[in-house]
Amino acid sequence: MGGFFGTVSKSSCVTDLFYGTDYNSHLGTKRGGLATYSQEKGFIRSIHNLESTYFRSKFEGELDKFKGNAGIGIISDTDAQPIIINSHLGRFAIVTVAKISNIQELEEDLLNQNMHFAELSSSNTNQTELIALLIIQGRTFTEGIENVFKHIKGSCSLLILTEDGSIIAARDQWGRTPVVIGKKDGAYAATSESSSFPNLDYEIEKYLGPGEIVRMYPDHIEQLRQPNEGMQICSFLWVYYGFPTSCYEGKNVEEVRFTSGMKMGQKDESEVDCACGIPDSGVGMALGYAEGKGVPYHRAISKYTPTWPRSFTPSNQEMRSLVAKMKLIPNRAMLQGKRLLFCDDSIVRGTQLRDNVKILYDYGAKEVHMRIACPPLIYACPFVGFSASKNALELITRRIIKELEGDENKNLEKYATTGSPEYEKMVSIIAERFGLTSLKFNTLETLIEAIGLPKCKVCTHCFDGSSHF
């Protein structure tokens, strides 16, 4: 996926930019970048590979070279960013959180207009450069960003650092990814994660609406485009991506996870000795489940946080599996002879689940029950880059559907319907395949109730295939 941070201040922005960007590190691990602008030095940019290290260790030693009161930063799971463009709109730096499913079509169209691409990512078109080329087709930045909305299939939120020292922030036209505006004395900031704000003394000023565009100055914000009425914010932000202290549309991540777990615990009739969370994103749900069920919360698995990044990011499946195993350490003393109930955010491929359950039994667990924060993932996401999956068959659900139906695309609606015979069969196969005593997924209704937004405002496509924009 990815996350960005940008700030414009009456004084030097470099410290806030550095730490604010770093607070988006849980959203990506491939590339990191910073760009600042000052009248004396112009644009200063740096990009580093983060696949074998962390953002702070790559950028801390070169912070002195950045100058200026305005800057933007990015943690990206896609292309190298920021890029700097010189155009009829002036020079500007740009970062994006985007997934463009029709990138080849757009690339061909732009080449046919005698445009060219200079920023390649792993020999492919850099999608941030493509977005910049769509922007400069407009007579203004606003018109150019609307041109992006008009042409791309997928999603795109972005920050633009301009030569006048201001920052333009734009949220995807359907609001699939968030942009939050913060304010403190003498400065404004825009970020993907509101958890960037508290330790830098920013207060949340507003959540940009879908398609809304604003221009930030040190002392005020100018709205360039009003928000659209329709919204489809990604529900997986609360399930998995989001840091516990972050809020989207005023709804806190940890509170949503706790509430969804509590609601499940109140209804669950399974007899268990304790509830446990698979770190990190399963912990909030497990705490809620324990309260709702009336059982203690135990830490039977701990995450070794000093060195292991999130496991979905390596592009190689073998390496993903290794990372998934190595970062989680079971505690024999807390699980031996117990009927354990584990909460986790989701089941995508099933690789982590298989390895974790085997280890739990090897360490003496009597029973292993699993509760999942969201419904089964049936549909691949065309809107947000939330995993390294390249096609639907990487989803364990679709592989089982293919086994049962002979076609991975057959009767998907039935398998996505909680309680249907097809749904129950699919879930029972997953449970049996991984040796689980029981397996239950949260219902879509419970998830939406926990989020607290109308269903029509939340994208649930990966669960029910409902979004076709």
Short mmCIF file of C-alpha atoms in Angstrom, two decimals:
data_model
loop_
_atom_site.label_atom_id
_atom_site.label_comp_id
_atom_site.label_asym_id
_atom_site.label_seq_id
_atom_site.Cartn_x
_atom_site.Cartn_y
_atom_site.Cartn_z
CA MET A 1 0.00 0.00 0.00
CA GLY A 2 1.90 3.06 1.24
CA GLY A 3 1.51 6.22 3.26
CA PHE A 4 2.58 9.85 2.97
CA PHE A 5 3.16 12.91 5.12
CA GLY A 6 3.58 16.54 4.07
CA THR A 7 3.92 19.71 6.08
CA VAL A 8 4.25 23.44 5.47
CA SER A 9 5.44 25.63 8.32
CA LYS A 10 6.57 29.13 9.23
CA SER A 11 9.87 27.59 10.34
CA SER A 12 11.98 24.64 9.20
CA CYS A 13 9.82 21.59 8.46
CA VAL A 14 12.59 18.97 8.31
CA THR A 15 12.17 17.40 11.76
CA ASP A 16 8.39 17.13 11.47
CA LEU A 17 8.72 15.78 7.93
CA PHE A 18 11.20 13.11 8.97
CA TYR A 19 9.24 11.78 11.94
CA GLY A 20 5.84 12.30 10.36
CA THR A 21 6.82 10.22 7.34
CA ASP A 22 8.36 7.55 9.56
CA TYR A 23 5.02 7.12 11.33
CA ASN A 24 3.68 5.70 8.06
CA SER A 25 6.28 2.90 7.98
CA HIS A 26 3.76 0.16 8.84
CA LEU A 27 2.07 0.82 5.48
CA GLY A 28 5.00 -0.14 3.27
CA THR A 29 8.55 -1.47 3.15
CA LYS A 30 9.91 -1.08 -0.38
CA ARG A 31 10.83 2.58 -0.94
CA GLY A 32 11.08 5.71 1.13
CA GLY A 33 11.53 9.27 -0.06
CA LEU A 34 11.66 12.89 1.09
CA ALA A 35 11.56 16.19 -0.78
CA THR A 36 11.80 19.74 0.54
CA TYR A 37 11.67 23.16 -1.11
CA SER A 38 13.34 26.41 -0.16
CA GLN A 39 13.86 29.57 -2.21
CA GLU A 40 17.60 29.39 -1.62
CA LYS A 41 18.18 25.70 -2.42
CA GLY A 42 15.16 24.86 -4.55
CA PHE A 43 13.98 21.23 -4.47
CA ILE A 44 16.07 18.72 -2.52
CA ARG A 45 15.11 15.07 -2.88
CA SER A 46 16.31 11.69 -1.64
CA ILE A 47 14.97 8.16 -2.24
CA HIS A 48 16.13 4.94 -0.56
CA ASN A 49 15.38 1.24 -0.80
CA LEU A 50 13.85 0.02 2.48
CA GLU A 51 13.56 -3.70 1.74
CA SER A 52 16.49 -4.64 4.00
CA THR A 53 16.41 -1.75 6.49
CA TYR A 54 14.20 0.93 8.04
CA PHE A 55 13.27 4.46 7.00
CA ARG A 56 14.96 6.23 9.91
CA SER A 57 18.28 4.44 9.50
CA LYS A 58 18.38 5.35 5.79
CA PHE A 59 17.51 9.03 6.13
CA GLU A 60 18.77 10.12 9.54
CA GLY A 61 22.35 10.65 8.38
CA GLU A 62 21.41 12.98 5.53
CA LEU A 63 18.77 15.17 7.19
CA ASP A 64 21.13 18.17 7.29
CA LYS A 65 21.00 18.44 3.51
CA PHE A 66 17.23 19.12 3.50
CA LYS A 67 16.27 22.78 3.74
CA GLY A 68 13.01 24.66 3.72
CA ASN A 69 9.68 25.20 5.41
CA ALA A 70 7.70 22.83 3.19
CA GLY A 71 8.24 19.16 2.41
CA ILE A 72 6.60 15.87 1.49
CA GLY A 73 7.58 12.28 2.31
CA ILE A 74 6.45 8.81 1.32
CA ILE A 75 6.70 5.20 2.45
CA SER A 76 5.85 3.21 -0.67
CA ASP A 77 5.19 -0.40 -1.54
CA THR A 78 5.28 0.44 -5.25
CA ASP A 79 7.47 2.91 -7.11
CA ALA A 80 10.38 5.13 -6.18
CA GLN A 81 9.09 8.53 -5.03
CA PRO A 82 8.95 11.55 -4.79
CA ILE A 83 9.54 12.56 -8.39
CA ILE A 84 10.20 16.15 -9.48
CA ILE A 85 8.61 17.56 -12.65
CA ASN A 86 9.24 20.77 -14.59
CA SER A 87 6.14 21.76 -16.55
CA HIS A 88 3.92 24.65 -17.64
CA LEU A 89 2.47 24.48 -14.10
CA GLY A 90 5.94 25.16 -12.75
CA ARG A 91 8.31 22.78 -11.00
CA PHE A 92 6.76 20.48 -8.41
CA ALA A 93 7.45 17.34 -6.41
CA ILE A 94 4.77 14.67 -6.07
CA VAL A 95 4.06 11.56 -3.98
CA THR A 96 1.13 9.20 -4.44
CA VAL A 97 -0.66 6.36 -2.68
CA ALA A 98 -2.19 4.67 -5.67
CA LYS A 99 -3.12 1.51 -7.50
CA ILE A 100 -3.69 1.91 -11.24
CA SER A 101 -5.12 -1.19 -12.88
CA ASN A 102 -5.18 0.34 -16.38
CA ILE A 103 -1.61 1.62 -16.30
CA GLN A 104 -0.56 -0.05 -19.58
CA GLU A 105 -3.48 1.50 -21.44
CA LEU A 106 -2.71 4.96 -20.04
CA GLU A 107 0.98 4.55 -20.80
CA GLU A 108 0.20 3.78 -24.43
CA ASP A 109 -2.12 6.79 -24.68
CA LEU A 110 0.51 9.16 -23.29
CA LEU A 111 3.24 7.78 -25.56
CA ASN A 112 0.93 8.33 -28.51
CA GLN A 113 0.71 11.99 -27.40
CA ASN A 114 4.51 12.22 -27.70
CA MET A 115 5.02 12.09 -23.93
CA HIS A 116 7.92 10.10 -22.49
CA PHE A 117 8.69 8.23 -19.26
CA ALA A 118 12.03 8.74 -17.55
CA GLU A 119 11.37 7.19 -14.10
CA LEU A 120 11.20 3.40 -14.41
CA SER A 121 10.44 1.08 -11.46
CA SER A 122 11.89 -2.41 -11.94
CA SER A 123 11.81 -1.81 -15.72
CA ASN A 124 8.13 -0.85 -15.54
CA THR A 125 6.45 2.52 -15.75
CA ASN A 126 6.63 4.48 -12.51
CA GLN A 127 2.96 5.09 -11.74
CA THR A 128 3.72 8.32 -9.86
CA GLU A 129 5.33 9.71 -13.01
CA LEU A 130 2.32 8.62 -15.04
CA ILE A 131 0.04 10.44 -12.60
CA ALA A 132 2.26 13.55 -12.89
CA LEU A 133 1.95 13.44 -16.69
CA LEU A 134 -1.84 13.28 -16.40
CA ILE A 135 -1.73 16.28 -14.04
CA ILE A 136 0.28 18.49 -16.37
CA GLN A 137 -2.34 18.01 -19.07
CA GLY A 138 -4.51 20.35 -17.04
CA ARG A 139 -4.37 24.14 -17.16
CA THR A 140 -4.21 24.20 -13.35
CA PHE A 141 -3.25 21.69 -10.67
CA THR A 142 -6.92 21.24 -9.82
CA GLU A 143 -7.85 20.52 -13.43
CA GLY A 144 -4.88 18.18 -13.72
CA ILE A 145 -5.84 16.18 -10.62
CA GLU A 146 -9.41 15.92 -11.94
CA ASN A 147 -7.86 14.54 -15.12
CA VAL A 148 -6.25 11.82 -13.00
CA PHE A 149 -9.64 11.01 -11.45
CA LYS A 150 -11.18 10.86 -14.91
CA HIS A 151 -8.68 8.47 -16.47
CA ILE A 152 -7.37 6.02 -13.89
CA LYS A 153 -9.05 2.80 -12.82
CA GLY A 154 -8.17 1.99 -9.24
CA SER A 155 -7.39 4.74 -6.74
CA CYS A 156 -5.04 7.67 -6.21
CA SER A 157 -4.43 10.04 -3.30
CA LEU A 158 -1.50 12.46 -3.58
CA LEU A 159 0.56 15.36 -2.26
CA ILE A 160 2.17 18.01 -4.47
CA LEU A 161 4.95 20.33 -3.22
CA THR A 162 4.99 23.51 -5.31
CA GLU A 163 7.49 26.29 -5.99
CA ASP A 164 5.55 28.81 -3.92
CA GLY A 165 6.18 26.70 -0.81
CA SER A 166 2.63 25.38 -0.51
CA ILE A 167 1.40 21.78 -0.56
CA ILE A 168 -1.61 20.52 -2.50
CA ALA A 169 -3.33 17.50 -0.96
CA ALA A 170 -5.89 15.45 -2.89
CA ARG A 171 -7.86 12.41 -1.80
CA ASP A 172 -8.92 9.62 -4.16
CA GLN A 173 -12.25 10.43 -5.81
CA TRP A 174 -14.01 7.55 -4.01
CA GLY A 175 -12.09 8.11 -0.77
CA ARG A 176 -10.71 4.57 -0.77
CA THR A 177 -7.57 5.73 1.03
CA PRO A 178 -7.62 8.45 3.73
CA VAL A 179 -6.02 11.87 3.85
CA VAL A 180 -6.07 13.62 7.24
CA ILE A 181 -5.22 17.28 7.78
CA GLY A 182 -3.50 18.36 11.02
CA LYS A 183 -2.84 21.79 12.46
CA LYS A 184 -0.58 23.34 15.08
CA ASP A 185 0.65 26.86 15.69
CA GLY A 186 2.36 28.03 12.53
CA ALA A 187 2.01 24.80 10.52
CA TYR A 188 -0.34 22.47 8.68
CA ALA A 189 0.23 18.84 7.72
CA ALA A 190 -1.44 16.16 5.61
CA THR A 191 -0.96 12.45 6.15
CA SER A 192 -2.34 8.99 5.44
CA GLU A 193 -2.20 8.11 9.15
CA SER A 194 -3.42 10.41 11.91
CA SER A 195 -1.09 8.53 14.28
CA SER A 196 1.62 10.77 12.77
CA PHE A 197 0.18 13.79 14.60
CA PRO A 198 0.13 13.43 18.43
CA ASN A 199 3.87 13.33 19.13
CA LEU A 200 4.46 16.21 16.71
CA ASP A 201 1.79 18.32 18.47
CA TYR A 202 -0.65 18.44 15.56
CA GLU A 203 -4.40 18.23 16.17
CA ILE A 204 -6.72 16.74 13.58
CA GLU A 205 -8.23 19.65 11.65
CA LYS A 206 -10.30 17.70 9.13
CA TYR A 207 -10.60 14.51 7.09
CA LEU A 208 -10.50 15.27 3.40
CA GLY A 209 -13.62 14.05 1.64
CA PRO A 210 -13.61 11.84 -1.47
CA GLY A 211 -12.09 13.78 -4.37
CA GLU A 212 -11.48 16.84 -2.20
CA ILE A 213 -8.45 18.98 -3.05
CA VAL A 214 -6.91 21.56 -0.70
CA ARG A 215 -3.85 23.79 -0.76
CA MET A 216 -1.99 24.18 2.53
CA TYR A 217 -0.05 27.25 3.63
CA PRO A 218 1.58 27.77 7.06
CA ASP A 219 -1.38 29.78 8.35
CA HIS A 220 -4.41 28.66 6.34
CA ILE A 221 -5.95 26.10 3.99
CA GLU A 222 -7.59 26.89 0.67
CA GLN A 223 -10.14 24.45 -0.74
CA LEU A 224 -9.59 23.91 -4.47
CA ARG A 225 -12.25 21.25 -5.03
CA GLN A 226 -15.25 20.29 -2.95
CA PRO A 227 -15.65 16.63 -1.90
CA ASN A 228 -17.84 14.18 -3.76
CA GLU A 229 -20.91 12.82 -1.99
CA GLY A 230 -20.21 9.14 -2.69
CA MET A 231 -17.53 7.38 -0.65
CA GLN A 232 -16.05 3.86 -0.66
CA ILE A 233 -13.34 3.93 2.01
CA CYS A 234 -11.48 0.62 2.32
CA SER A 235 -12.80 -1.42 5.27
CA PHE A 236 -9.46 -3.25 5.46
CA LEU A 237 -7.92 -0.08 6.92
CA TRP A 238 -9.64 -0.87 10.22
CA VAL A 239 -9.20 -4.64 9.91
CA TYR A 240 -5.48 -4.75 9.12
CA TYR A 241 -3.56 -1.77 7.77
CA GLY A 242 -4.24 0.90 10.29
CA PHE A 243 -2.08 1.67 13.31
CA PRO A 244 -4.17 1.32 16.51
CA THR A 245 -4.11 5.05 17.35
CA SER A 246 -5.13 6.16 13.85
CA CYS A 247 -8.59 7.43 12.97
CA TYR A 248 -10.34 7.47 9.60
CA GLU A 249 -13.61 9.40 9.17
CA GLY A 250 -13.47 9.93 12.93
CA LYS A 251 -13.51 6.17 13.63
CA ASN A 252 -10.54 4.89 15.66
CA VAL A 253 -8.79 1.71 14.49
CA GLU A 254 -8.31 0.07 17.90
CA GLU A 255 -11.86 0.89 18.96
CA VAL A 256 -13.25 -0.78 15.82
CA ARG A 257 -11.11 -3.89 16.35
CA PHE A 258 -12.07 -4.10 20.03
CA THR A 259 -15.77 -3.66 19.27
CA SER A 260 -15.81 -6.28 16.52
CA GLY A 261 -14.08 -8.77 18.82
CA MET A 262 -16.41 -8.02 21.70
CA LYS A 263 -19.49 -8.54 19.53
CA MET A 264 -18.13 -11.86 18.34
CA GLY A 265 -17.25 -12.95 21.88
CA GLN A 266 -20.75 -12.14 23.14
CA LYS A 267 -22.29 -14.51 20.57
CA ASP A 268 -19.67 -17.29 20.56
CA GLU A 269 -20.66 -20.48 22.42
CA SER A 270 -17.26 -22.22 22.19
CA GLU A 271 -15.71 -23.36 25.48
CA VAL A 272 -12.17 -21.95 25.73
CA ASP A 273 -9.70 -21.18 28.50
CA CYS A 274 -8.41 -17.87 27.15
CA ALA A 275 -8.32 -15.52 24.18
CA CYS A 276 -5.07 -14.60 22.42
CA GLY A 277 -4.23 -12.20 19.61
CA ILE A 278 -1.93 -12.88 16.67
CA PRO A 279 0.33 -9.78 16.78
CA ASP A 280 -0.13 -7.07 15.78
CA SER A 281 -3.51 -6.51 14.17
CA GLY A 282 -5.24 -9.42 15.93
CA VAL A 283 -4.55 -8.08 19.43
CA GLY A 284 -7.26 -5.41 19.56
CA MET A 285 -9.88 -7.89 18.42
CA ALA A 286 -8.71 -10.50 20.96
CA LEU A 287 -8.94 -8.01 23.83
CA GLY A 288 -12.50 -7.24 22.79
CA TYR A 289 -13.33 -10.93 22.38
CA ALA A 290 -12.01 -11.70 25.87
CA GLU A 291 -14.24 -9.01 27.37
CA GLY A 292 -17.28 -10.07 25.38
CA LYS A 293 -16.77 -13.76 26.13
CA GLY A 294 -15.76 -13.31 29.75
CA VAL A 295 -12.45 -15.18 29.49
CA PRO A 296 -8.92 -13.92 30.27
CA TYR A 297 -6.63 -12.50 27.61
CA HIS A 298 -3.25 -14.27 27.42
CA ARG A 299 -0.17 -13.59 25.30
CA ALA A 300 0.62 -17.08 24.04
CA ILE A 301 2.47 -15.67 21.01
CA SER A 302 4.74 -12.62 20.99
CA LYS A 303 6.11 -10.74 18.01
CA TYR A 304 9.84 -10.12 17.82
CA THR A 305 9.53 -6.47 16.89
CA PRO A 306 13.15 -5.25 16.72
CA THR A 307 13.93 -6.68 13.30
CA TRP A 308 11.02 -8.36 11.49
CA PRO A 309 8.83 -6.30 9.16
CA ARG A 310 5.27 -7.12 8.12
CA SER A 311 5.08 -10.45 6.35
CA PHE A 312 2.94 -9.60 3.32
CA THR A 313 5.52 -7.32 1.75
CA PRO A 314 8.30 -9.55 0.34
CA SER A 315 7.51 -10.36 -3.29
CA ASN A 316 8.83 -13.92 -3.00
CA GLN A 317 6.34 -16.35 -1.41
CA GLU A 318 9.10 -18.42 0.19
CA MET A 319 10.54 -15.33 1.85
CA ARG A 320 7.07 -14.18 2.97
CA SER A 321 6.56 -17.54 4.64
CA LEU A 322 9.94 -17.36 6.36
CA VAL A 323 9.29 -13.86 7.69
CA ALA A 324 5.82 -14.88 8.88
CA LYS A 325 7.30 -17.75 10.86
CA MET A 326 10.40 -16.06 12.25
CA LYS A 327 8.73 -12.92 13.60
CA LEU A 328 6.25 -14.77 15.87
CA ILE A 329 7.54 -16.68 18.90
CA PRO A 330 5.15 -19.01 20.80
CA ASN A 331 5.27 -19.18 24.60
CA ARG A 332 5.03 -22.82 25.69
CA ALA A 333 4.28 -21.87 29.30
CA MET A 334 1.16 -19.92 28.30
CA LEU A 335 -0.32 -22.46 25.89
CA GLN A 336 0.52 -25.94 27.14
CA GLY A 337 -2.60 -27.98 27.91
CA LYS A 338 -4.95 -25.07 27.18
CA ARG A 339 -8.00 -24.63 24.97
CA LEU A 340 -6.79 -21.57 23.10
CA LEU A 341 -8.80 -19.14 21.03
CA PHE A 342 -6.77 -16.96 18.69
CA CYS A 343 -7.95 -13.83 16.92
CA ASP A 344 -6.38 -12.63 13.68
CA ASP A 345 -7.19 -9.98 11.11
CA SER A 346 -7.74 -12.16 8.05
CA ILE A 347 -6.81 -15.29 6.14
CA VAL A 348 -5.37 -14.49 2.71
CA ARG A 349 -3.26 -17.38 1.43
CA GLY A 350 -3.34 -19.47 4.59
CA THR A 351 0.45 -19.82 4.76
CA GLN A 352 0.81 -18.16 8.15
CA LEU A 353 -2.18 -20.00 9.60
CA ARG A 354 -0.82 -23.43 8.66
CA ASP A 355 2.59 -22.79 10.19
CA ASN A 356 1.29 -21.12 13.34
CA VAL A 357 -1.29 -23.81 14.16
CA LYS A 358 1.26 -26.61 13.79
CA ILE A 359 3.64 -24.86 16.18
CA LEU A 360 0.87 -24.35 18.75
CA TYR A 361 0.04 -28.05 18.80
CA ASP A 362 3.73 -28.95 18.90
CA TYR A 363 4.05 -26.78 22.00
CA GLY A 364 1.24 -28.57 23.81
CA ALA A 365 -1.97 -26.70 22.98
CA LYS A 366 -5.00 -28.88 23.73
CA GLU A 367 -7.36 -27.10 21.32
CA VAL A 368 -6.83 -24.28 18.82
CA HIS A 369 -9.85 -22.17 17.89
CA MET A 370 -9.52 -19.32 15.38
CA ARG A 371 -11.67 -16.20 15.04
CA ILE A 372 -11.14 -13.83 12.11
CA ALA A 373 -11.94 -10.10 12.25
CA CYS A 374 -13.46 -9.92 8.78
CA PRO A 375 -15.48 -12.17 6.45
CA PRO A 376 -13.62 -14.56 4.10
CA LEU A 377 -11.68 -12.78 1.33
CA ILE A 378 -13.43 -13.96 -1.84
CA TYR A 379 -12.57 -11.26 -4.37
CA ALA A 380 -9.16 -9.79 -5.27
CA CYS A 381 -9.03 -6.04 -4.67
CA PRO A 382 -8.88 -3.90 -7.85
CA PHE A 383 -8.79 -0.63 -5.93
CA VAL A 384 -6.06 -0.71 -3.22
CA GLY A 385 -2.73 -2.56 -3.16
CA PHE A 386 -3.34 -4.35 0.13
CA SER A 387 -1.26 -7.48 -0.53
CA ALA A 388 1.31 -8.96 -2.86
CA SER A 389 -1.37 -11.19 -4.44
CA LYS A 390 -1.31 -11.04 -8.21
CA ASN A 391 -4.50 -13.00 -8.90
CA ALA A 392 -7.58 -14.43 -7.19
CA LEU A 393 -6.20 -17.97 -7.05
CA GLU A 394 -3.66 -16.84 -4.45
CA LEU A 395 -6.63 -16.52 -2.09
CA ILE A 396 -7.22 -19.77 -0.20
CA THR A 397 -10.97 -19.32 -0.60
CA ARG A 398 -10.75 -19.28 -4.39
CA ARG A 399 -8.52 -22.35 -4.44
CA ILE A 400 -11.10 -24.23 -2.38
CA ILE A 401 -13.92 -22.98 -4.62
CA LYS A 402 -12.01 -24.29 -7.62
CA GLU A 403 -11.62 -27.68 -5.91
CA LEU A 404 -15.33 -27.83 -5.14
CA GLU A 405 -16.76 -26.32 -8.32
CA GLY A 406 -14.06 -26.98 -10.90
CA ASP A 407 -14.04 -23.22 -11.59
CA GLU A 408 -12.68 -20.61 -9.15
CA ASN A 409 -15.22 -18.06 -10.43
CA LYS A 410 -18.36 -20.17 -9.99
CA ASN A 411 -21.06 -19.37 -7.40
CA LEU A 412 -18.95 -16.69 -5.71
CA GLU A 413 -22.03 -14.93 -4.35
CA LYS A 414 -23.10 -18.10 -2.52
CA TYR A 415 -19.65 -18.61 -0.99
CA ALA A 416 -19.65 -14.97 0.14
CA THR A 417 -23.00 -15.34 1.92
CA THR A 418 -22.57 -16.10 5.63
CA GLY A 419 -24.45 -19.24 6.63
CA SER A 420 -25.09 -20.58 3.13
CA PRO A 421 -24.28 -24.28 2.54
CA GLU A 422 -21.44 -23.24 0.25
CA TYR A 423 -20.02 -20.82 2.84
CA GLU A 424 -20.20 -23.41 5.62
CA LYS A 425 -18.49 -26.02 3.44
CA MET A 426 -15.67 -23.65 2.51
CA VAL A 427 -15.05 -22.63 6.13
CA SER A 428 -15.10 -26.24 7.33
CA ILE A 429 -12.50 -27.20 4.70
CA ILE A 430 -10.20 -24.35 5.80
CA ALA A 431 -10.58 -25.42 9.44
CA GLU A 432 -9.92 -29.08 8.64
CA ARG A 433 -6.98 -28.30 6.38
CA PHE A 434 -5.18 -26.43 9.13
CA GLY A 435 -6.17 -28.64 12.06
CA LEU A 436 -8.33 -26.04 13.80
CA THR A 437 -10.75 -27.13 16.50
CA SER A 438 -13.14 -24.46 15.20
CA LEU A 439 -13.01 -21.53 12.79
CA LYS A 440 -15.38 -18.57 12.56
CA PHE A 441 -15.25 -15.38 10.55
CA ASN A 442 -16.85 -12.12 11.58
CA THR A 443 -19.96 -11.30 9.58
CA LEU A 444 -20.01 -8.33 7.25
CA GLU A 445 -22.86 -6.86 9.29
CA THR A 446 -20.81 -7.01 12.51
CA LEU A 447 -17.78 -5.44 10.83
CA ILE A 448 -19.83 -2.55 9.42
CA GLU A 449 -21.56 -2.06 12.78
CA ALA A 450 -18.15 -1.90 14.51
CA ILE A 451 -16.81 0.63 11.97
CA GLY A 452 -19.88 2.77 12.53
CA LEU A 453 -20.31 4.12 8.99
CA PRO A 454 -23.18 3.37 6.61
CA LYS A 455 -22.52 0.31 4.45
CA CYS A 456 -22.82 2.46 1.32
CA LYS A 457 -19.83 4.54 2.49
CA VAL A 458 -17.48 1.58 3.04
CA CYS A 459 -15.83 -0.58 0.37
CA THR A 460 -16.36 -4.28 1.13
CA HIS A 461 -15.57 -5.53 -2.36
CA CYS A 462 -13.03 -8.14 -1.22
CA PHE A 463 -15.75 -9.79 0.88
CA ASP A 464 -18.87 -9.47 -1.28
CA GLY A 465 -17.78 -8.11 -4.68
CA SER A 466 -20.08 -5.13 -4.19
CA SER A 467 -17.99 -2.28 -5.68
CA HIS A 468 -17.77 -2.04 -9.46
CA PHE A 469 -16.79 1.57 -10.09
#
